[in-house]
PDB file of C-alpha atoms in Angstrom:
ATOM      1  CA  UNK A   1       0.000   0.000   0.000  1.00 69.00           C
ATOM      2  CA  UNK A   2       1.359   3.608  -1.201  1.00 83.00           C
ATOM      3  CA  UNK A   3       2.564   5.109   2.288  1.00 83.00           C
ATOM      4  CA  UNK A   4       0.969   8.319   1.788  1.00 87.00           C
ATOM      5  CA  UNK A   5      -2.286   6.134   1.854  1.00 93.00           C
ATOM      6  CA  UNK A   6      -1.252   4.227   5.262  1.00 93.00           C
ATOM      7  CA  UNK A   7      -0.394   7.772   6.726  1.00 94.00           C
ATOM      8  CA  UNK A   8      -3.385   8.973   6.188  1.00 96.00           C
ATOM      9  CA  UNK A   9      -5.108   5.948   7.852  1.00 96.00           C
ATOM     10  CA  UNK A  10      -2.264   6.248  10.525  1.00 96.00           C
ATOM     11  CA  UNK A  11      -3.087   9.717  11.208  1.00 97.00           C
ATOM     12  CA  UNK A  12      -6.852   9.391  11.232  1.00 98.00           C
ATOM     13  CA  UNK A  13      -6.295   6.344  14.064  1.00 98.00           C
ATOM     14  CA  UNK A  14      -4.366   8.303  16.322  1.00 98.00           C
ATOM     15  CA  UNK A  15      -6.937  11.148  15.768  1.00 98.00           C
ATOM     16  CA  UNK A  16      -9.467   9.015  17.268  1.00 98.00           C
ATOM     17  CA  UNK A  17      -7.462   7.962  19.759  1.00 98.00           C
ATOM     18  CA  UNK A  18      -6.512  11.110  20.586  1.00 98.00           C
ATOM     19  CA  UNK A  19     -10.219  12.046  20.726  1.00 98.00           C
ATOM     20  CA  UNK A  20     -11.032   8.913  22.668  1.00 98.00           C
ATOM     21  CA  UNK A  21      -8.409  10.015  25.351  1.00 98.00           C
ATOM     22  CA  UNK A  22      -9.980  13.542  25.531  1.00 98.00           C
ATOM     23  CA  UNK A  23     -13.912  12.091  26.150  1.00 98.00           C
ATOM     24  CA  UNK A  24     -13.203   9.675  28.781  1.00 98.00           C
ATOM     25  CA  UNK A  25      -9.909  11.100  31.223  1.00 98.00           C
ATOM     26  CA  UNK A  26     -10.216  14.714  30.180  1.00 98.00           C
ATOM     27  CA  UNK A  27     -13.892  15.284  29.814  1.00 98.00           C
ATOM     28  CA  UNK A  28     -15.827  12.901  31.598  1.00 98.00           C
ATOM     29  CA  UNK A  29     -13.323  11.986  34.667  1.00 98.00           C
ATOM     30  CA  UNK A  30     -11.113  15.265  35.040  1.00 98.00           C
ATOM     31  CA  UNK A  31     -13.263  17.673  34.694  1.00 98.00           C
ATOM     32  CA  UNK A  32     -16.316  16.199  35.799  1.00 97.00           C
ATOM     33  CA  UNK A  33     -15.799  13.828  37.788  1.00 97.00           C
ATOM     34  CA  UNK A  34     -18.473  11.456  36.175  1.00 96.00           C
ATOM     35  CA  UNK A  35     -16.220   8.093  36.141  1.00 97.00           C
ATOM     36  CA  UNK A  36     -12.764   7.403  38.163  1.00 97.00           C
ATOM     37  CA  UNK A  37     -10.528   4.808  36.372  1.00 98.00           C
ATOM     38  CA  UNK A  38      -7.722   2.957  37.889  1.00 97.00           C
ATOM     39  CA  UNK A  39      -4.151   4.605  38.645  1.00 96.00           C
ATOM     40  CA  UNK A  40      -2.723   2.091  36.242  1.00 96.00           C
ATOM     41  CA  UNK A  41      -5.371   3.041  33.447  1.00 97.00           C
ATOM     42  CA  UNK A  42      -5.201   6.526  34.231  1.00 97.00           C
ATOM     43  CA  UNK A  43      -1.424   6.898  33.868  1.00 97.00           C
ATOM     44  CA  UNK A  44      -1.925   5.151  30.413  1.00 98.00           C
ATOM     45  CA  UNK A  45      -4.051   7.970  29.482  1.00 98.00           C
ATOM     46  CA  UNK A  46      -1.711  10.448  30.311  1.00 97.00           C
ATOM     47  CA  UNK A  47       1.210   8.934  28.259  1.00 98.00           C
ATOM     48  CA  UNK A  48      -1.056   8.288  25.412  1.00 98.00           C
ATOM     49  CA  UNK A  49      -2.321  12.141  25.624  1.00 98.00           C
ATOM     50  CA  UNK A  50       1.198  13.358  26.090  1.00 98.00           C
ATOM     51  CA  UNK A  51       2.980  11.998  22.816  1.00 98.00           C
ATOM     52  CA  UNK A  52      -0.358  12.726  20.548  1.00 98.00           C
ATOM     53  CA  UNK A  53      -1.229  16.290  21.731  1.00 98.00           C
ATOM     54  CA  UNK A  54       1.095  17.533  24.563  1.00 96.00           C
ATOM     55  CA  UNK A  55      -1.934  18.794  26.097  1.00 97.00           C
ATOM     56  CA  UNK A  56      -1.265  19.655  30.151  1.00 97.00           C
ATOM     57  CA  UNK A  57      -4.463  17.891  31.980  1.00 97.00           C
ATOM     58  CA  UNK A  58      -4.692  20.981  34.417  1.00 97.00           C
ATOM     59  CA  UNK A  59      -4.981  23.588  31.532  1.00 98.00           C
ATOM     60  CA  UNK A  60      -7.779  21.454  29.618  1.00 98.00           C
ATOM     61  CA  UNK A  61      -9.994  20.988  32.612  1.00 98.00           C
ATOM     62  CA  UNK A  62      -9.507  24.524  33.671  1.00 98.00           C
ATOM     63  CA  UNK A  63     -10.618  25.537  30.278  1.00 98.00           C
ATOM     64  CA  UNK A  64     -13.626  23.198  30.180  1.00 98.00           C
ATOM     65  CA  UNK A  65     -14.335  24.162  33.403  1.00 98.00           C
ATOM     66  CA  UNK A  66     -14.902  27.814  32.736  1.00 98.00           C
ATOM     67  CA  UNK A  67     -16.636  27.348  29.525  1.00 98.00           C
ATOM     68  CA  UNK A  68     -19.616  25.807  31.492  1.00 98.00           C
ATOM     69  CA  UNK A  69     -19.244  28.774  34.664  1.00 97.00           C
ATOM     70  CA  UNK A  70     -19.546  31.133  31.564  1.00 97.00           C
ATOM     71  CA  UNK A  71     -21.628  29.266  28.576  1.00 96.00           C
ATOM     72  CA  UNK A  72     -21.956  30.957  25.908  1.00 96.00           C
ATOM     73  CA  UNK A  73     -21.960  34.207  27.448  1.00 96.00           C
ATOM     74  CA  UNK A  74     -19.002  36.927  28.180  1.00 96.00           C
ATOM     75  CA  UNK A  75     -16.279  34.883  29.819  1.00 96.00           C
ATOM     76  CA  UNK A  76     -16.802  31.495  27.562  1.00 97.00           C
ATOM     77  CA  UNK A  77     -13.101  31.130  26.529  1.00 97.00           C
ATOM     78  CA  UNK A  78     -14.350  29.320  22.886  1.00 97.00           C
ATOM     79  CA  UNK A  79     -18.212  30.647  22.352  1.00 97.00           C
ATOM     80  CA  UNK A  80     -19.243  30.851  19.152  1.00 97.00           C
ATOM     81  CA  UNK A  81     -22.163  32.852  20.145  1.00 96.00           C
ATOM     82  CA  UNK A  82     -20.123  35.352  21.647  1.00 97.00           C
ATOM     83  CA  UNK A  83     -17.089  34.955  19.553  1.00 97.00           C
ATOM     84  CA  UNK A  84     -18.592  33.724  15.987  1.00 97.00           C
ATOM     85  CA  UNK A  85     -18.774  30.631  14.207  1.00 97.00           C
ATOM     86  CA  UNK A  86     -15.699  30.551  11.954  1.00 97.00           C
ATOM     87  CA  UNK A  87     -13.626  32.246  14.570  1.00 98.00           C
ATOM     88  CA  UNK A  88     -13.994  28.763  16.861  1.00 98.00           C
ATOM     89  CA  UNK A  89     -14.722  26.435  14.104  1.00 98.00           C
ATOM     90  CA  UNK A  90     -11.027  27.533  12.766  1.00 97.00           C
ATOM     91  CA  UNK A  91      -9.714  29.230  15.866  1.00 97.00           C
ATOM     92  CA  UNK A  92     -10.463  26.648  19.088  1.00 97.00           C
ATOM     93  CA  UNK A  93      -6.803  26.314  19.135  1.00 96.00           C
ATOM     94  CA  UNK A  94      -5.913  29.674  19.376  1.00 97.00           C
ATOM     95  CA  UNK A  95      -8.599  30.658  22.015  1.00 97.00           C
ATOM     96  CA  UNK A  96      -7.628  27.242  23.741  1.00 97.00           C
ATOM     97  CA  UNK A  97      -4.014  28.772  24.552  1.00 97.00           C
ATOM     98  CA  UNK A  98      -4.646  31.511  25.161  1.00 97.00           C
ATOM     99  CA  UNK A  99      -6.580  30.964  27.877  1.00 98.00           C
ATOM    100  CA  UNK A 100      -4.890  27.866  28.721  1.00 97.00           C
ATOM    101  CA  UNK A 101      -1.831  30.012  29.358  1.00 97.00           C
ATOM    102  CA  UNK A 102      -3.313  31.953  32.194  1.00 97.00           C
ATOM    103  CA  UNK A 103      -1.832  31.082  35.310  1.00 96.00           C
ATOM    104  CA  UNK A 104      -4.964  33.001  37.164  1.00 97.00           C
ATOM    105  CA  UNK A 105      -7.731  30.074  35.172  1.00 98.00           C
ATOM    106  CA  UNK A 106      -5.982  27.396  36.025  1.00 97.00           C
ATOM    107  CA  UNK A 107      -5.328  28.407  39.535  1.00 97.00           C
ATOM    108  CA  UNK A 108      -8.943  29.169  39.997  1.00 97.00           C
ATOM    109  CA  UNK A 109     -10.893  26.124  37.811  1.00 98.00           C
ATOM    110  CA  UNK A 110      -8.435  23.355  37.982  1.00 97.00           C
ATOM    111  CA  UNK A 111      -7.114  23.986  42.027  1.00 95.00           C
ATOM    112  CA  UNK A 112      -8.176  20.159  42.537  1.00 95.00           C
ATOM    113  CA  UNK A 113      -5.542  18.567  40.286  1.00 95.00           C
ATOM    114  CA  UNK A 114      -2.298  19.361  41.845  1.00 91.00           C
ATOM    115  CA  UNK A 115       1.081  18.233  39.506  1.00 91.00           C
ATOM    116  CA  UNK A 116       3.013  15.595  40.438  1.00 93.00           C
ATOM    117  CA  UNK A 117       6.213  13.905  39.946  1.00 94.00           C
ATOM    118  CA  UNK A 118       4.714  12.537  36.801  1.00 95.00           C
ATOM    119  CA  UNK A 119       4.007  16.303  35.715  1.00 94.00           C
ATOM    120  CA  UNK A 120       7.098  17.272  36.898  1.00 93.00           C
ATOM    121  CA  UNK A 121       9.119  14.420  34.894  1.00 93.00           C
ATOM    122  CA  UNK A 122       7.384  14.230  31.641  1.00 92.00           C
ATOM    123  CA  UNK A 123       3.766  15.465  31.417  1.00 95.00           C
ATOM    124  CA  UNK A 124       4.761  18.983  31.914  1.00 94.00           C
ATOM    125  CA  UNK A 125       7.219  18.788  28.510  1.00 96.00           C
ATOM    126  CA  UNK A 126       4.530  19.055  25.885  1.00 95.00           C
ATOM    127  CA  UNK A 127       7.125  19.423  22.863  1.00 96.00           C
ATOM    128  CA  UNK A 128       9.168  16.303  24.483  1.00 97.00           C
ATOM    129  CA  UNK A 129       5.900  14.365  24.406  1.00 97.00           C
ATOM    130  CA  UNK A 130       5.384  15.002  20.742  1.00 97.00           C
ATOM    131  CA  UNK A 131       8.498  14.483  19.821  1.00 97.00           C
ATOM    132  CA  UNK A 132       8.682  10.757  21.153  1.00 97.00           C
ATOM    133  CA  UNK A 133       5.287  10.687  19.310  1.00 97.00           C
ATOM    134  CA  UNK A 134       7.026  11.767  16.172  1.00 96.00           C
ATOM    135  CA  UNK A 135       9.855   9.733  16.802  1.00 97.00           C
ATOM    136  CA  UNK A 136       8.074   6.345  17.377  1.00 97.00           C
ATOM    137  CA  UNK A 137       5.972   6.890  13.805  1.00 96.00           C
ATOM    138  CA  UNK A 138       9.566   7.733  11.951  1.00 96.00           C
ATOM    139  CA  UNK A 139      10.734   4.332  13.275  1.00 96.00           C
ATOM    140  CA  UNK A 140       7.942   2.095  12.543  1.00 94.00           C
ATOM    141  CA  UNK A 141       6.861   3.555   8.507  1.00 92.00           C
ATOM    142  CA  UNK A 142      10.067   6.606   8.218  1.00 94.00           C
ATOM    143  CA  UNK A 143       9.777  10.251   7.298  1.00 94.00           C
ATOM    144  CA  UNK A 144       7.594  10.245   5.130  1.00 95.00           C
ATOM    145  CA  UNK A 145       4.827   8.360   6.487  1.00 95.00           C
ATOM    146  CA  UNK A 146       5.674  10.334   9.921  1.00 96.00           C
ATOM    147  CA  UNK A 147       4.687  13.349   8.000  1.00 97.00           C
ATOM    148  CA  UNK A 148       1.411  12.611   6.842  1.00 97.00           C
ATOM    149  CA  UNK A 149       0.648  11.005   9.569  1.00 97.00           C
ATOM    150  CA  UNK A 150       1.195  13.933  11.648  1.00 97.00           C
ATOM    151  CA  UNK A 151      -0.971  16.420   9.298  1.00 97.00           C
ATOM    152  CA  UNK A 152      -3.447  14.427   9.371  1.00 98.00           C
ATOM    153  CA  UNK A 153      -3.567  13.944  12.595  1.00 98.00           C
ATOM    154  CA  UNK A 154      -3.230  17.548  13.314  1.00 97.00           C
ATOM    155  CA  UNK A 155      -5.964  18.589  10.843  1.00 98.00           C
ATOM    156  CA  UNK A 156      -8.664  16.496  12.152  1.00 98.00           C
ATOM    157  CA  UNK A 157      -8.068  16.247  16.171  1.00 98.00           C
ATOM    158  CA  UNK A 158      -8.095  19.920  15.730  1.00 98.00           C
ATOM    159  CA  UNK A 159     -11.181  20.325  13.095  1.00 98.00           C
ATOM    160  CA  UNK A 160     -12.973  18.218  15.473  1.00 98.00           C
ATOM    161  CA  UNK A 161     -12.397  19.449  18.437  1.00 98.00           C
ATOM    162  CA  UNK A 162     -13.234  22.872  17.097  1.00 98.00           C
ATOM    163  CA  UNK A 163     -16.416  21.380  15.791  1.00 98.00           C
ATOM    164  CA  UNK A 164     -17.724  20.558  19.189  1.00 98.00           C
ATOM    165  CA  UNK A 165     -17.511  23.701  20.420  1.00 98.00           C
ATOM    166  CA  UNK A 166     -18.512  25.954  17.219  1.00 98.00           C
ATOM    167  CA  UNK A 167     -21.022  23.277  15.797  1.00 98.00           C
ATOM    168  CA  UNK A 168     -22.393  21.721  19.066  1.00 97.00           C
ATOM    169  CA  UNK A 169     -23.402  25.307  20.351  1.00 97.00           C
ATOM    170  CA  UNK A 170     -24.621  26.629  16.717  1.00 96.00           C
ATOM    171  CA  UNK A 171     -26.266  23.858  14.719  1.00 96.00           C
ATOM    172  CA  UNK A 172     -28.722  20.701  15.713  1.00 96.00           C
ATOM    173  CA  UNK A 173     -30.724  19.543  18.169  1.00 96.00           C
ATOM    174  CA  UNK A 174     -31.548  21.353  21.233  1.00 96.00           C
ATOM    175  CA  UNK A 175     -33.935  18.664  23.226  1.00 94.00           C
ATOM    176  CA  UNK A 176     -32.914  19.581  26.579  1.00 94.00           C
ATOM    177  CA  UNK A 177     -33.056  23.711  27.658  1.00 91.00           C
ATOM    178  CA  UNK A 178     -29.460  25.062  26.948  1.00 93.00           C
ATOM    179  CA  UNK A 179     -27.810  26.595  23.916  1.00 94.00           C
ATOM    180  CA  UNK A 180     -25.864  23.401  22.848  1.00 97.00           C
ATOM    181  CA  UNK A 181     -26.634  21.089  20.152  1.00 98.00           C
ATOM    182  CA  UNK A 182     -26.677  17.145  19.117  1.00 98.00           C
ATOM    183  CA  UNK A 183     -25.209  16.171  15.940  1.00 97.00           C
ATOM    184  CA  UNK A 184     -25.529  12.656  14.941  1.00 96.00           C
ATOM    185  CA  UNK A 185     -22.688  13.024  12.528  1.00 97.00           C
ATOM    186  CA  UNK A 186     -20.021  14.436  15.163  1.00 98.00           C
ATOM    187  CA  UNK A 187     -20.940  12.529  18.113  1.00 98.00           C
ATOM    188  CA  UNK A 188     -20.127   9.547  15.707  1.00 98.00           C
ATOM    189  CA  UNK A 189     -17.413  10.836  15.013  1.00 98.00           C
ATOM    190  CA  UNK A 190     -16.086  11.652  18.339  1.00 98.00           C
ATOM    191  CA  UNK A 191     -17.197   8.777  20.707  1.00 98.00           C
ATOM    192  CA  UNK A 192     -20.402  10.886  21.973  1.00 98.00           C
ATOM    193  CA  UNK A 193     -18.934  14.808  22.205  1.00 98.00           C
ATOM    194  CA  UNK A 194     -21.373  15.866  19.909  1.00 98.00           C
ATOM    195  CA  UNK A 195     -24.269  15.040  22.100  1.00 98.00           C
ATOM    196  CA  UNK A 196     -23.383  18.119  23.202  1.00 98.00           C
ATOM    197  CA  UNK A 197     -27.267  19.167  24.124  1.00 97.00           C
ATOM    198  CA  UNK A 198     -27.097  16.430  27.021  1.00 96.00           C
ATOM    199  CA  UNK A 199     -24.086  16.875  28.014  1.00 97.00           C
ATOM    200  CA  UNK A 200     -24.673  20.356  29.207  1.00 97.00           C
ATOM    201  CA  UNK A 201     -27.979  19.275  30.765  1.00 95.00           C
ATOM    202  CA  UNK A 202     -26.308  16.573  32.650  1.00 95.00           C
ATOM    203  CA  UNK A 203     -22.410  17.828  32.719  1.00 95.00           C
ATOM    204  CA  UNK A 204     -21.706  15.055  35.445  1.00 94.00           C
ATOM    205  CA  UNK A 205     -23.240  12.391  33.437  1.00 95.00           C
ATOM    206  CA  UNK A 206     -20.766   9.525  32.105  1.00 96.00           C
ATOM    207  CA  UNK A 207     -22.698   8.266  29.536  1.00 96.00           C
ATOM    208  CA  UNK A 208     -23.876  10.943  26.958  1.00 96.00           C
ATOM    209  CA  UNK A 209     -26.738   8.882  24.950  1.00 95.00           C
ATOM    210  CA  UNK A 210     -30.060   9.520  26.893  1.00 93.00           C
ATOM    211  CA  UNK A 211     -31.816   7.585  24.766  1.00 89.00           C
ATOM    212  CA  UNK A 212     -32.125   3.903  22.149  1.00 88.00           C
ATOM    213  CA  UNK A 213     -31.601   6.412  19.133  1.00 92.00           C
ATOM    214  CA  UNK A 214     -28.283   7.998  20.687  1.00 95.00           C
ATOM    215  CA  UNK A 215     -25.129   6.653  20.024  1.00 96.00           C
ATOM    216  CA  UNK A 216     -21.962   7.237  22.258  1.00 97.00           C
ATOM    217  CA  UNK A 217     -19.193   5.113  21.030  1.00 98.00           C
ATOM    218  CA  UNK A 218     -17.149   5.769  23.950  1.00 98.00           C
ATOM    219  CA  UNK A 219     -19.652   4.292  26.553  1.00 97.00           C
ATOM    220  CA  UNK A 220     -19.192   0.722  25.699  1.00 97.00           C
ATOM    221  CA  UNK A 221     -15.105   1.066  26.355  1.00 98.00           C
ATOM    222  CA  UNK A 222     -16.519   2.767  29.696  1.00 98.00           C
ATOM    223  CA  UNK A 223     -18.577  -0.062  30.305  1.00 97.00           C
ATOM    224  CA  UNK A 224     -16.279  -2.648  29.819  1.00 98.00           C
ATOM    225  CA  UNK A 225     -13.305  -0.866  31.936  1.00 98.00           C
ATOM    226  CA  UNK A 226     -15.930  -0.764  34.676  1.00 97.00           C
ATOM    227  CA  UNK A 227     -16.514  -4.616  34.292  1.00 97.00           C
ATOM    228  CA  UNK A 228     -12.908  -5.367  34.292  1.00 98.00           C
ATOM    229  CA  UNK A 229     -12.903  -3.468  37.801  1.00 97.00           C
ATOM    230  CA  UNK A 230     -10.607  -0.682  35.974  1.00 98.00           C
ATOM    231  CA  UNK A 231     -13.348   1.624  36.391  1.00 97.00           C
ATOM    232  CA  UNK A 232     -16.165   3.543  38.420  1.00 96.00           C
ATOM    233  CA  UNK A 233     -18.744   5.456  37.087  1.00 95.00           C
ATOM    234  CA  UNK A 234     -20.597   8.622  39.692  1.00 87.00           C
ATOM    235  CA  UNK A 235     -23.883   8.808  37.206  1.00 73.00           C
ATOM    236  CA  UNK A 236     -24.447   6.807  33.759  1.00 70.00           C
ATOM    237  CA  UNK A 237     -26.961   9.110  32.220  1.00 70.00           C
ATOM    238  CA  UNK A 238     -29.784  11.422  34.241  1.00 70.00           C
ATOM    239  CA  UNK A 239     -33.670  10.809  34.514  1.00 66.00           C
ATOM    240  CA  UNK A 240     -35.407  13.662  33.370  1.00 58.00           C
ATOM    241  CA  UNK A 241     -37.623  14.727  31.134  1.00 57.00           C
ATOM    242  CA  UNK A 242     -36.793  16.608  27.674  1.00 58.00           C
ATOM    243  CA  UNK A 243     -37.109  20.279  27.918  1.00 59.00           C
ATOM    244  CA  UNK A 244     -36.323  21.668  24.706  1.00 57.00           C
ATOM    245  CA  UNK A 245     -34.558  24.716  23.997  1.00 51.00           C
ATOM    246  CA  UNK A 246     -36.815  27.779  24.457  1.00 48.00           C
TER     247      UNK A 246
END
């Protein structure tokens, strides 16, 4: 097979795991405390997380965290009511950092998840991370593959995660009473985030399919981590009734 053709298919796998990561330690356990895996497990995350984004757990869940104290009003750090569409759909990254950056956010929304020696050692060393991340891909396919790997990669981790926040507070399904959205399509895409809708009427919620017609692809990984005793979960998925947007 060409290699440009296995880096793409390279790059779209570590996407998803890169994605897969984000929903279930970042999202759903970090920041919300909705399920609580095992040290072991939990450590895995991290390294994973580390050589396929360099993203620093404290500054994503500080971020998260004030996007729902300030939701999609003055204060959001990635609204696209507030800051427009195109400006998140293209820009999450941007608006990410910079408000990643600030000591004063993470000091104040992420005060619960103290570094340690882990931090200290490696997680802390975003470009080291990505460059062992680099490094491994050069050894197992070379350069080349490495590099298309890594665009890819790069282009749709980040065109996704912008979608959740532009798309999944502009466009879809509002069945619950908050600004968000469901989109089929994304949440398919990105084991559940695009249920969006739900998960900001149930942020503490682990499983983010309400319903038969709802499909969270991360939930049966949850499920089965939970069966293996690797897992706990605080709250599968609320009862309530829907409430839709008014």
């Amino acid at each position: 097979m060409h290699t440009a053709i296995v880096g793409v298919i390279a790059g779209l796998a570590i996407a998803q795991v890169a994605i897969l990561i984000t929903t279930i330690y970042l999202h759903r356990s970090l920041s919300h405390k909705a399920v609580t895996f095992d040290r072991r497990i939990a450590l895995f995350f991290r390294f994973l997380l580390w050589i396929t984004t360099g993203i620093r757990p404290r500054q994503w869940v500080a971020v998260h965290r004030k996007h729902h104290a300030f939701t999609d009003i003055p204060g959001d750090p990635h609204s696209p009511v507030v800051l427009g569409f195109y400006k998140v759909q293209f820009g999450n990254v941007y608006y990410y950092r910079k408000e990643a950056l600030r000591s004063e956010t993470v000091a104040k929304y992420a005060k619960d998840l103290q570094p340690d020696r882990w931090d200290e050692i490696l997680f802390d060393h975003s470009l080291v991370g990505l460059a062992i991340g680099i490094s491994i891909l050069i050894l197992v396919g070379g350069w080349r593959l490495a590099l298309v790997a890594s665009i890819v990669h790069i282009v749709a981790y980040l065109g996704l995660s912008g979608a959740i926040n532009a798309v999944g507070h502009s466009f879809g399904k509002r069945p619950y009473d908050n600004l968000a959205t469901n989109n089929t399509w994304l949440a398919l895409m990105t084991f559940g985030e695009g249920l969006h809708n739900n998960h900001h009427a149930a942020p503490t919620a682990a499983k983010l399919s309400f319903d038969s017609k709802e499909i969270d692809l991360a939930w049966p990984i949850i499920s089965l981590l939970v069966r293996l005793h690797l897992a706990t979960v605080r709250l599968s998925a609320p009862k309530f009734k829907r409430q839709p947007a008014r």
